[in-house]
Coordinates of C-alpha atoms in Angstrom, one line a residue:
Chain A
L1 CA 0.5 0.1 0.1
F2 CA 1.7 3.5 -0.7
A3 CA -1.2 5.4 -1.2
L4 CA -1.9 9.6 -1.5
T5 CA -5.7 10.3 0.1
I6 CA -6.5 14.2 -0.2
L7 CA -8.2 15.9 2.6
G8 CA -8.4 19.3 2.1
S9 CA -6.6 21.7 -1.3
N10 CA -8.0 25.1 -0.7
S11 CA -5.9 28.2 -0.6
A12 CA -5.7 30.2 2.0
I13 CA -9.8 30.6 2.7
P14 CA -12.0 27.1 2.7
A15 CA -14.2 28.2 -0.4
Y16 CA -17.1 26.3 -2.3
G17 CA -16.7 23.8 0.5
R18 CA -13.4 23.4 -0.9
N19 CA -11.4 22.1 2.6
P20 CA -7.7 24.3 2.9
T21 CA -4.7 21.9 3.1
A22 CA -4.3 17.8 4.6
Q23 CA -3.4 15.1 2.5
V24 CA -3.0 11.4 3.9
L25 CA 0.2 9.3 2.7
Q26 CA -0.7 5.4 3.3
T27 CA 1.4 2.8 3.4
D28 CA 1.2 -1.0 4.7
D29 CA 2.4 0.1 8.1
Q30 CA 1.8 3.3 8.9
N31 CA -0.6 7.0 7.9
F32 CA 1.7 10.0 7.5
L33 CA 0.1 13.8 7.7
I34 CA 1.2 16.1 5.3
D35 CA -0.7 19.4 6.6
C36 CA -3.2 20.3 8.6
G37 CA -5.4 23.0 8.1
E38 CA -8.7 23.6 10.1
G39 CA -11.3 21.1 9.8
T40 CA -9.0 18.6 9.0
Q41 CA -10.1 15.9 12.0
M42 CA -13.5 16.3 10.7
Q43 CA -11.8 15.8 7.3
L44 CA -10.1 11.9 8.1
A45 CA -13.5 11.2 9.8
R46 CA -15.5 12.2 6.6
H47 CA -13.3 9.9 4.7
K48 CA -12.9 7.0 6.8
V49 CA -8.8 7.8 7.8
K50 CA -7.7 6.5 10.7
R51 CA -6.5 8.1 13.5
S52 CA -5.0 5.9 14.9
R53 CA -2.4 5.4 12.2
I54 CA -1.2 8.4 12.2
S55 CA 2.5 7.9 13.2
R56 CA 4.1 11.0 12.3
I57 CA 2.6 14.6 10.8
F58 CA 4.5 16.5 8.4
I59 CA 3.8 20.0 8.7
S60 CA 5.9 22.3 5.3
H61 CA 5.2 25.7 6.5
L62 CA 3.2 28.1 9.1
H63 CA 0.8 29.9 7.4
G64 CA -2.6 28.6 9.3
D65 CA -4.3 27.0 6.4
H66 CA -1.5 24.2 7.0
Y67 CA -1.5 23.8 10.0
F68 CA -4.9 25.2 12.2
G69 CA -6.4 21.8 12.5
L70 CA -3.3 20.6 13.8
I71 CA -3.7 21.4 17.9
G72 CA -7.7 20.3 17.3
L73 CA -6.0 17.1 15.6
L74 CA -3.4 16.1 18.3
T75 CA -6.3 17.1 21.5
S76 CA -9.4 15.1 20.2
M77 CA -6.3 12.5 19.5
D78 CA -5.9 12.7 23.8
L79 CA -9.5 12.4 24.5
M80 CA -9.8 9.5 22.0
N81 CA -7.4 7.6 24.7
R82 CA -4.2 7.5 22.2
T83 CA -1.6 5.7 23.7
Q84 CA 0.9 4.7 21.1
A85 CA 3.8 7.9 19.9
L86 CA 3.6 10.4 17.1
H87 CA 6.0 12.9 15.9
I88 CA 5.6 15.7 14.0
H89 CA 7.9 17.3 11.3
A90 CA 7.9 20.9 11.1
P91 CA 9.0 24.4 12.0
A92 CA 10.6 25.3 15.2
E93 CA 8.8 28.1 16.0
L94 CA 5.1 25.6 15.7
E95 CA 6.1 23.9 18.9
N96 CA 5.4 26.2 21.4
I97 CA 2.0 27.4 19.3
L98 CA 1.8 23.6 20.4
Q99 CA 2.7 24.3 23.9
V100 CA 0.8 28.2 25.1
Q101 CA -2.0 26.5 23.6
M102 CA -1.8 23.1 25.9
R103 CA -1.4 25.4 28.6
A104 CA -4.1 27.3 28.9
S105 CA -6.0 24.6 28.7
G106 CA -4.6 22.2 31.5
T107 CA -3.8 19.9 29.2
T108 CA -1.1 17.5 28.7
M109 CA -1.4 15.2 26.3
R110 CA -0.9 11.3 28.1
Y111 CA 0.5 10.1 24.8
P112 CA 3.8 10.7 23.6
L113 CA 4.7 13.4 21.7
H114 CA 7.2 13.6 19.6
F115 CA 8.3 17.2 18.2
H116 CA 11.8 16.7 15.4
P117 CA 11.6 20.6 14.2
L118 CA 12.5 20.8 10.6
P119 CA 16.8 20.9 8.8
G120 CA 17.3 23.2 6.4
D121 CA 16.9 20.2 4.0
G122 CA 18.1 16.5 4.8
C123 CA 16.7 12.9 5.9
I124 CA 14.5 12.9 8.6
V125 CA 13.2 10.0 8.6
D126 CA 14.5 6.3 8.2
E127 CA 13.1 3.5 9.9
Q128 CA 12.1 0.2 8.9
G129 CA 10.8 0.4 4.8
I130 CA 10.3 4.9 4.3
E131 CA 12.8 7.2 4.6
V132 CA 11.7 10.9 4.5
H133 CA 13.7 13.8 2.7
C134 CA 12.8 17.2 3.8
F135 CA 13.9 20.1 1.2
P136 CA 12.9 24.1 1.3
V137 CA 10.5 25.8 -1.1
Q138 CA 10.6 29.1 -2.0
H139 CA 7.7 31.0 -0.7
R140 CA 6.4 34.0 1.7
I141 CA 8.0 32.7 5.1
P142 CA 10.0 29.2 5.7
C143 CA 8.5 26.3 3.4
W144 CA 9.5 22.9 2.9
G145 CA 8.0 20.5 0.8
F146 CA 9.4 16.7 1.4
L147 CA 10.2 13.5 -0.5
F148 CA 8.9 9.5 0.8
T149 CA 10.9 6.9 -0.5
E150 CA 9.3 3.5 0.0
K151 CA 12.7 1.8 0.3
K152 CA 14.3 -0.5 -1.2
K153 CA 13.2 -4.4 -0.9
P154 CA 14.7 -8.0 -0.9
R155 CA 14.4 -9.3 -4.8
K156 CA 12.5 -12.7 -4.4
V157 CA 13.9 -16.3 -4.0
I158 CA 12.1 -18.6 -6.6
P159 CA 11.7 -21.5 -4.7
A160 CA 11.8 -24.3 -7.9
R161 CA 15.1 -22.5 -9.9
A162 CA 17.0 -22.6 -6.3
G163 CA 15.8 -26.3 -5.6
S164 CA 17.1 -26.8 -8.8
Y165 CA 20.7 -25.8 -8.1
D166 CA 20.3 -27.8 -4.3
I167 CA 21.3 -24.3 -3.0
P168 CA 20.3 -24.9 1.0
P169 CA 17.5 -22.5 2.4
Q170 CA 19.5 -20.9 4.9
F171 CA 21.2 -19.3 1.8
Y172 CA 17.5 -17.7 0.3
E173 CA 18.6 -14.5 3.2
Q174 CA 22.5 -14.4 1.4
L175 CA 20.1 -14.6 -2.7
Q176 CA 17.4 -12.1 -1.2
W177 CA 20.3 -9.6 -0.9
G178 CA 21.8 -10.2 -4.5
K179 CA 24.3 -12.7 -3.4
D180 CA 25.0 -15.4 -6.5
Y181 CA 25.5 -18.6 -4.9
V182 CA 28.7 -20.8 -5.2
T183 CA 28.1 -24.7 -5.0
A184 CA 30.4 -27.1 -3.2
K185 CA 32.3 -27.6 -6.9
G186 CA 32.5 -24.1 -6.8
T187 CA 30.7 -23.3 -9.7
I188 CA 29.2 -19.7 -9.4
V189 CA 24.8 -19.7 -9.7
P190 CA 24.4 -16.1 -10.4
N191 CA 21.8 -14.6 -8.8
D192 CA 19.2 -13.3 -11.1
E193 CA 19.1 -17.5 -12.7
V194 CA 17.2 -18.5 -8.8
T195 CA 15.5 -14.6 -7.8
E196 CA 13.3 -11.6 -9.3
A197 CA 13.7 -8.1 -8.0
A198 CA 10.7 -6.8 -6.3
R199 CA 8.8 -4.9 -7.0
P200 CA 11.1 -1.3 -6.5
P201 CA 11.1 1.8 -4.3
R202 CA 7.7 4.0 -5.2
R203 CA 8.5 7.8 -4.3
Y204 CA 5.7 10.9 -3.6
A205 CA 7.6 14.1 -3.3
Y206 CA 4.8 17.5 -1.7
C207 CA 6.2 20.4 -2.9
A208 CA 3.5 22.9 -0.4
D209 CA 3.7 26.1 -1.5
T210 CA 6.0 27.4 -4.1
L211 CA 7.1 30.0 -6.1
Y212 CA 7.7 28.5 -10.3
D213 CA 10.9 27.2 -8.6
E214 CA 12.8 25.1 -11.0
A215 CA 15.6 24.4 -8.1
L216 CA 12.7 21.5 -7.7
V217 CA 13.2 19.7 -11.0
E218 CA 16.3 17.8 -9.4
I219 CA 14.9 17.3 -6.9
V220 CA 11.9 15.1 -7.5
R221 CA 13.5 14.4 -10.5
G222 CA 11.4 10.3 -12.0
V223 CA 8.7 10.5 -9.1
D224 CA 5.7 8.1 -8.9
L225 CA 3.8 11.0 -8.2
L226 CA 4.9 14.6 -7.7
Y227 CA 1.5 17.5 -5.7
H228 CA 2.9 20.3 -7.1
E229 CA 0.5 23.6 -6.1
A230 CA -0.9 25.4 -8.8
T231 CA -2.6 28.5 -7.3
Y232 CA -3.9 30.2 -9.9
L233 CA -4.5 29.7 -13.3
K234 CA -1.6 30.5 -16.2
N235 CA -3.1 34.4 -16.4
Q236 CA -2.3 34.8 -13.1
E237 CA 1.3 34.4 -13.5
D238 CA 1.9 37.9 -12.2
K239 CA -0.4 37.6 -9.1
A240 CA 1.1 34.3 -8.7
A241 CA 4.4 35.3 -8.4
L242 CA 4.0 37.9 -6.2
R243 CA 2.7 35.9 -3.8
Y244 CA 4.7 33.3 -3.5
H245 CA 2.7 30.6 -5.9
S246 CA 2.8 28.8 -9.0
T247 CA 0.5 28.3 -11.8
T248 CA -1.6 25.4 -13.1
V249 CA 0.7 25.9 -16.1
Q250 CA 4.0 26.4 -14.0
A251 CA 3.4 23.0 -11.9
A252 CA 3.3 21.0 -15.6
Q253 CA 5.7 22.2 -16.0
I254 CA 8.0 21.1 -13.2
A255 CA 6.4 17.7 -14.0
Q256 CA 7.3 17.7 -17.6
K257 CA 10.9 18.7 -16.8
A258 CA 11.0 16.3 -13.9
A259 CA 9.7 13.3 -16.0
V260 CA 8.1 11.8 -12.3
G261 CA 4.5 9.9 -13.2
Q262 CA 2.0 11.4 -12.3
L263 CA 1.0 14.8 -10.9
V264 CA -1.6 16.0 -9.0
I265 CA -1.8 20.1 -8.1
G266 CA -3.9 21.2 -5.4
H267 CA -4.2 24.7 -3.4
F268 CA -6.8 26.4 -6.0
S269 CA -7.0 30.3 -4.9
A270 CA -10.5 31.1 -2.9
K271 CA -11.4 32.7 -5.8
Y272 CA -12.3 30.4 -8.1
E273 CA -15.8 28.7 -8.2
H274 CA -14.9 26.2 -11.3
I275 CA -11.4 23.9 -11.1
E276 CA -12.0 21.7 -13.4
P277 CA -9.7 24.4 -15.7
F278 CA -6.9 23.2 -13.5
L279 CA -6.8 20.3 -15.4
E280 CA -6.7 21.1 -19.1
E281 CA -4.9 24.0 -18.8
A282 CA -2.3 21.5 -16.8
S283 CA -2.6 18.9 -18.9
V284 CA -1.6 20.4 -21.7
I285 CA 1.6 20.2 -21.1
F286 CA 1.3 17.2 -18.8
P287 CA -1.3 14.7 -19.6
N288 CA -1.4 12.6 -17.1
T289 CA -2.2 15.1 -14.6
M290 CA -5.1 14.9 -12.0
L291 CA -6.6 17.2 -10.0
A292 CA -6.7 17.4 -5.8
I293 CA -10.1 17.0 -5.5
E294 CA -11.0 15.3 -1.7
G295 CA -12.4 12.2 -0.8
I296 CA -10.2 10.7 -3.5
C297 CA -7.5 8.2 -2.2
I298 CA -4.2 7.5 -5.4
Q299 CA -2.5 3.9 -5.3
I300 CA 1.0 5.6 -6.5
R301 CA 2.5 3.3 -9.0
Q302 CA 5.4 3.6 -10.7
E303 CA 4.6 4.1 -14.1
K304 CA 8.0 2.0 -15.5
D305 CA 10.2 0.6 -14.9
T306 CA 13.3 1.3 -13.5
Chain B
L1 CA -33.9 41.3 15.8
F2 CA -32.9 39.7 18.0
A3 CA -32.1 36.1 16.7
L4 CA -29.7 33.3 18.6
T5 CA -28.3 30.5 15.2
I6 CA -26.3 27.6 16.3
L7 CA -23.3 27.0 14.1
G8 CA -22.3 23.8 16.3
S9 CA -23.0 22.2 20.0
N10 CA -21.3 19.0 20.2
S11 CA -18.6 19.2 23.4
A12 CA -14.5 18.5 22.9
I13 CA -14.6 16.4 20.0
P14 CA -16.7 16.4 16.5
A15 CA -18.8 13.8 16.0
Y16 CA -22.0 12.4 14.4
G17 CA -21.5 14.9 11.5
R18 CA -21.8 17.3 14.6
N19 CA -19.0 20.4 15.2
P20 CA -17.7 21.8 18.4
T21 CA -19.3 24.7 20.1
A22 CA -20.4 28.1 18.1
Q23 CA -23.7 30.7 18.0
V24 CA -24.3 33.1 16.4
L25 CA -26.3 36.3 18.0
Q26 CA -28.7 38.5 15.6
T27 CA -29.8 42.0 16.4
D28 CA -30.8 44.4 13.9
D29 CA -27.1 46.2 14.0
Q30 CA -24.5 43.6 14.1
N31 CA -24.6 39.6 15.2
F32 CA -21.7 38.1 17.9
L33 CA -19.9 35.1 17.6
I34 CA -19.9 32.9 20.9
D35 CA -17.3 30.8 21.1
C36 CA -15.8 29.6 18.2
G37 CA -15.0 25.9 17.9
E38 CA -12.6 24.7 14.7
G39 CA -14.6 24.3 11.8
T40 CA -16.8 28.1 12.4
Q41 CA -15.8 29.3 9.5
M42 CA -17.2 27.1 7.6
Q43 CA -20.1 26.8 9.6
L44 CA -20.6 30.8 8.8
A45 CA -20.2 29.9 5.7
R46 CA -22.8 26.6 5.4
H47 CA -25.8 28.7 7.4
K48 CA -25.0 32.3 5.6
V49 CA -24.3 34.2 8.5
K50 CA -22.2 37.0 7.3
R51 CA -19.7 37.6 8.8
S52 CA -18.9 41.3 7.8
R53 CA -22.1 41.9 10.4
I54 CA -19.7 39.9 13.8
S55 CA -18.6 43.5 14.8
R56 CA -17.5 41.4 18.4
I57 CA -16.4 37.9 19.5
F58 CA -17.0 36.6 22.7
I59 CA -15.2 33.7 23.6
S60 CA -15.8 31.9 27.2
H61 CA -13.0 29.5 28.4
L62 CA -9.7 28.3 26.7
H63 CA -10.7 24.2 25.9
G64 CA -10.5 24.6 22.6
D65 CA -13.8 23.1 21.0
H66 CA -14.7 26.9 22.5
Y67 CA -11.5 28.6 19.7
F68 CA -9.7 26.6 18.0
G69 CA -12.0 27.7 15.0
L70 CA -10.7 31.5 15.6
I71 CA -7.5 32.2 14.2
G72 CA -8.7 30.9 10.8
L73 CA -11.5 33.0 11.6
L74 CA -9.8 36.2 12.2
T75 CA -7.1 34.7 9.2
S76 CA -10.5 34.9 7.0
M77 CA -11.1 37.9 7.8
D78 CA -8.3 39.6 7.0
L79 CA -7.5 37.6 3.8
M80 CA -11.4 38.7 2.7
N81 CA -10.4 42.8 3.2
R82 CA -12.3 43.4 6.3
T83 CA -11.9 47.0 7.0
Q84 CA -14.3 47.3 10.3
A85 CA -12.7 46.9 13.6
L86 CA -13.8 44.3 15.6
H87 CA -13.8 43.0 19.1
I88 CA -12.6 39.8 21.2
H89 CA -13.5 40.1 24.8
A90 CA -12.3 36.5 26.2
P91 CA -9.6 34.8 28.5
A92 CA -7.3 36.8 29.1
E93 CA -4.1 34.6 27.8
L94 CA -5.9 33.8 24.6
E95 CA -3.9 37.3 23.7
N96 CA -0.7 35.9 23.5
I97 CA -2.4 32.3 21.7
L98 CA -3.7 34.7 18.6
Q99 CA -0.1 36.7 18.8
V100 CA 2.3 34.2 18.6
Q101 CA -0.1 32.4 15.4
M102 CA 0.1 35.5 13.5
R103 CA 4.1 36.0 14.5
A104 CA 5.3 32.9 12.9
S105 CA 2.7 34.1 9.5
G106 CA 3.9 37.5 9.1
T107 CA 0.4 38.2 9.6
T108 CA -0.4 41.7 10.6
M109 CA -4.6 42.2 10.9
R110 CA -5.7 45.3 8.4
Y111 CA -8.8 45.7 10.3
P112 CA -8.6 47.1 14.0
L113 CA -8.4 44.3 16.1
H114 CA -9.3 45.1 19.4
F115 CA -8.8 42.4 22.4
H116 CA -10.9 43.3 26.1
P117 CA -9.8 40.7 28.4
L118 CA -12.3 38.9 30.8
P119 CA -12.7 40.7 34.1
G120 CA -14.4 38.4 36.8
D121 CA -17.9 39.2 36.2
G122 CA -19.7 42.7 35.2
C123 CA -20.6 44.5 32.2
I124 CA -18.4 44.9 29.1
V125 CA -20.9 45.6 26.2
D126 CA -22.4 48.6 26.7
E127 CA -23.4 50.2 23.8
Q128 CA -26.4 51.4 21.3
G129 CA -29.7 48.5 21.7
I130 CA -27.5 46.2 23.7
E131 CA -25.6 45.4 27.4
V132 CA -23.6 42.7 27.5
H133 CA -22.6 40.6 31.2
C134 CA -20.1 38.2 31.8
F135 CA -20.2 36.1 34.6
P136 CA -17.9 33.3 36.0
V137 CA -19.1 29.6 35.8
Q138 CA -17.8 26.2 37.1
H139 CA -15.7 25.0 35.1
R140 CA -12.1 23.4 34.9
I141 CA -10.6 26.1 34.2
P142 CA -11.2 29.8 34.2
C143 CA -14.8 30.1 32.6
W144 CA -17.2 32.5 31.6
G145 CA -21.2 33.0 30.6
F146 CA -22.6 35.9 28.8
L147 CA -25.7 37.5 29.7
F148 CA -26.4 39.5 26.0
T149 CA -30.0 42.5 27.2
E150 CA -31.2 44.5 24.9
K151 CA -31.6 48.1 25.9
K152 CA -34.9 49.8 26.9
K153 CA -37.1 51.5 24.0
P154 CA -38.5 54.8 24.0
R155 CA -43.2 54.8 24.2
K156 CA -44.5 54.6 21.5
V157 CA -46.4 58.0 21.7
I158 CA -49.7 57.8 20.0
P159 CA -50.4 61.0 17.9
A160 CA -53.9 60.9 18.3
R161 CA -54.1 61.3 21.5
A162 CA -51.1 63.7 22.0
G163 CA -52.8 65.7 19.1
S164 CA -56.4 65.4 21.2
Y165 CA -54.8 66.5 24.6
D166 CA -52.7 69.6 22.0
I167 CA -49.1 68.4 23.2
P168 CA -47.1 70.6 20.6
P169 CA -44.2 67.6 18.8
Q170 CA -41.6 68.9 20.5
F171 CA -42.3 67.1 23.8
Y172 CA -43.1 64.1 22.4
E173 CA -39.1 63.4 22.7
Q174 CA -39.6 64.0 26.8
L175 CA -43.2 61.9 26.3
Q176 CA -41.2 58.6 24.7
W177 CA -39.2 58.8 27.7
G178 CA -41.8 59.0 30.7
K179 CA -42.3 62.2 31.4
D180 CA -46.7 63.4 31.6
Y181 CA -47.7 66.5 29.9
V182 CA -49.3 69.6 31.4
T183 CA -51.2 71.6 29.6
A184 CA -51.0 75.8 29.8
K185 CA -53.9 75.4 32.6
G186 CA -51.6 73.2 34.6
T187 CA -53.7 70.1 34.3
I188 CA -51.3 66.9 33.8
V189 CA -52.4 64.1 31.3
P190 CA -51.0 61.0 32.5
N191 CA -48.1 59.8 30.1
D192 CA -49.5 55.9 29.5
E193 CA -52.8 58.3 28.6
V194 CA -50.6 59.4 25.3
T195 CA -47.9 57.2 24.1
E196 CA -47.8 52.9 25.0
A197 CA -44.7 51.1 26.2
A198 CA -42.5 49.6 23.5
R199 CA -41.7 46.0 23.3
P200 CA -39.3 45.5 26.6
P201 CA -35.5 44.5 26.2
R202 CA -34.9 40.8 25.2
R203 CA -32.8 39.1 27.1
Y204 CA -30.0 36.4 26.1
A205 CA -27.8 34.0 29.0
Y206 CA -25.4 31.8 27.6
C207 CA -23.9 29.8 30.4
A208 CA -21.2 28.3 28.9
D209 CA -19.8 25.0 30.1
T210 CA -20.7 24.6 33.6
L211 CA -21.3 22.1 36.6
Y212 CA -24.8 22.5 38.2
D213 CA -24.8 25.8 39.6
E214 CA -27.2 27.1 41.5
A215 CA -25.6 30.3 42.1
L216 CA -26.4 31.0 38.8
V217 CA -30.4 31.5 38.9
E218 CA -30.0 34.7 39.9
I219 CA -28.5 35.8 37.2
V220 CA -30.7 33.9 34.7
R221 CA -33.8 34.5 36.2
G222 CA -36.7 35.6 34.1
V223 CA -34.5 35.3 30.6
D224 CA -36.0 34.4 27.4
L225 CA -33.5 32.6 26.0
L226 CA -30.8 30.1 28.5
Y227 CA -28.5 28.7 26.5
H228 CA -27.7 25.6 29.4
E229 CA -25.0 23.2 28.5
A230 CA -26.3 19.8 29.1
T231 CA -23.2 16.8 27.9
Y232 CA -25.3 14.0 29.3
L233 CA -28.4 12.3 29.9
K234 CA -29.6 12.2 33.9
N235 CA -27.5 8.8 34.8
Q236 CA -24.3 10.1 34.2
E237 CA -24.5 12.4 36.8
D238 CA -21.3 11.7 38.6
K239 CA -19.3 11.2 35.4
A240 CA -19.8 15.4 34.5
A241 CA -19.8 16.6 37.9
L242 CA -16.4 14.8 38.1
R243 CA -15.7 16.6 34.4
Y244 CA -17.3 20.0 35.4
H245 CA -20.6 19.9 33.0
S246 CA -24.0 19.1 33.5
T247 CA -27.3 16.9 32.4
T248 CA -30.4 17.7 30.8
V249 CA -32.1 17.1 34.0
Q250 CA -30.1 19.8 35.7
A251 CA -30.1 22.3 32.7
A252 CA -33.8 21.9 33.2
Q253 CA -33.8 22.7 37.2
I254 CA -32.2 25.9 37.0
A255 CA -34.3 26.9 34.1
Q256 CA -37.6 26.1 36.2
K257 CA -36.1 27.9 39.4
A258 CA -35.3 30.4 36.9
A259 CA -37.8 30.8 35.0
V260 CA -36.9 31.2 32.1
G261 CA -39.3 31.6 28.7
Q262 CA -37.1 28.7 26.9
L263 CA -34.5 26.6 27.3
V264 CA -31.5 25.2 24.0
I265 CA -29.5 23.2 25.7
G266 CA -26.2 21.7 23.5
H267 CA -22.5 20.7 24.1
F268 CA -23.8 16.9 23.7
S269 CA -21.1 14.4 24.5
A270 CA -19.5 13.3 22.0
K271 CA -20.2 10.0 23.2
Y272 CA -24.3 9.5 21.7
E273 CA -24.6 9.0 18.5
H274 CA -28.3 10.2 18.8
I275 CA -29.7 13.2 20.8
E276 CA -33.5 12.8 21.2
P277 CA -33.3 11.7 24.4
F278 CA -31.7 14.8 26.0
L279 CA -34.6 16.7 24.4
E280 CA -37.6 13.6 26.2
E281 CA -35.5 14.5 28.9
A282 CA -34.9 18.0 30.1
S283 CA -38.7 18.6 29.2
V284 CA -40.1 16.9 31.7
I285 CA -38.2 19.3 33.7
F286 CA -38.9 21.5 32.0
P287 CA -41.2 21.7 29.2
N288 CA -40.5 24.8 26.3
T289 CA -36.9 23.4 26.2
M290 CA -35.2 22.4 22.7
L291 CA -32.5 20.7 21.0
A292 CA -29.0 23.4 19.5
I293 CA -29.6 21.5 16.8
E294 CA -26.6 22.9 14.2
G295 CA -28.3 24.9 11.5
I296 CA -31.3 26.2 13.5
C297 CA -31.9 30.1 14.6
I298 CA -34.1 30.8 17.4
Q299 CA -36.4 34.3 17.4
I300 CA -35.4 35.4 20.8
R301 CA -39.2 36.5 22.0
Q302 CA -40.6 37.9 25.1
E303 CA -42.7 34.7 26.3
K304 CA -44.9 37.2 28.3
D305 CA -45.3 40.8 29.2
T306 CA -43.0 41.9 31.6

């Protein structure tokens, strides 16, 4: 399982029933919540995402439409008797914001809550199955994107073939990690004769709120799914730049230059009632584009073998 | 116009589609927002309450389900180019909570935002048409209720009758304030011969989150509408007391002892999927009870002449 559920995709002001930014990346072991605009806890309930599976929350920056729902979610988790640890990866100032609110209500979370201030860039999570890196993006205030990378999986042993070479099962784990087998007579059995490659690791990049910035191309090159904001349609390029946001066309250009598998665009300005034109404009440049419509779940797949 | 719109009435955790506490008291001149749980700005939009008419916001206490929606609403008002002043009446600590969040996003509200820390009790608003008093209630952290009182309106002159006594129109304003007229011959024309009483002032009391507390009876005596929390059904009286909340029966008893016109109960615990039993239990003791169901608008009326 490596799937992205959209909980909110509006910019700044909730409008036309669209909620501020929040997404959940679901894996076999855990859920990652990415940004947490106001109402995220209601959206989790509406779209039946289990909050008990959320192990880590990533906050890209401290504009309210990306984090005002966090304190409510954390508080509700406590009221619902959560016991497992929760990790928050966010700009350093958020820790104080959470603390002053907990202090005012006399609240101490009864589950272990670990706050990890974001470094400039680099690896912030490295654990069983997954790595997460953060990288800076260009916005009005410090802002980060996140790159989620599955860990390389072991190769699969083909038992019939391994058996035909009399390879003892004790050696299978070494086969899984790519080692050739050498028989008692000194004959080498090449690893790929008796194993097959596991599915290559999948990657998802979340670029948060950002100005059009070609420096992103190298960072997100070849990811299977790219989320890039598209706050405005292409005829608002000046306004987008002024506000450190991007247009449909700019989002699609990053996707194209980076040769990603699929693009999802969101963070639609509240001035637009209808968002279909966003898809039309982006698709001209990068056909495999979709809109971050609330409630959709995108299965992240490798578009091509690597 | 003196009407109460319910935007949210759930306690602690949003559940079963019910939102945390928020209400709007609408008058001819302005709207007052009372508490502001997470999602209030979405609820205002959903129920078509004009946020531009909100002149004052009252926050009863700093449990999150009563104020986590405030910072988002204030921010959106700024993004929507609000220019008119906004007054916040709230526990003193809220000012810092708002400031640290505005600082983190580099936000300065462009409309005048006035913060008024709540005093222990007393008059906090005295202006054209209305007075607002706050009073302490018993909860786990400092918590206030609010009493909204229309100002006494001038009496209405009955022109035909005033004319029959040859009362000059210049004297009408004095008639409106209850003065008798004395003719040139020294005859007294009693005021109530030539005027009629205006509609007596209406009163609404909001008791926030509170333990059952008979001290409230005197404070809310005779109000036209009383909001009293009823977090639990009557069989949970012990749990209610432990958590500084009230039951259906306790809310109704306060209404009965205070001889209020009408009672509205809310702040339903998230453990209840169905809230009809709340109405059944309270109505036994105080028949003129209604549930704080989201979206309803209660016209506050005098039940009896005073």
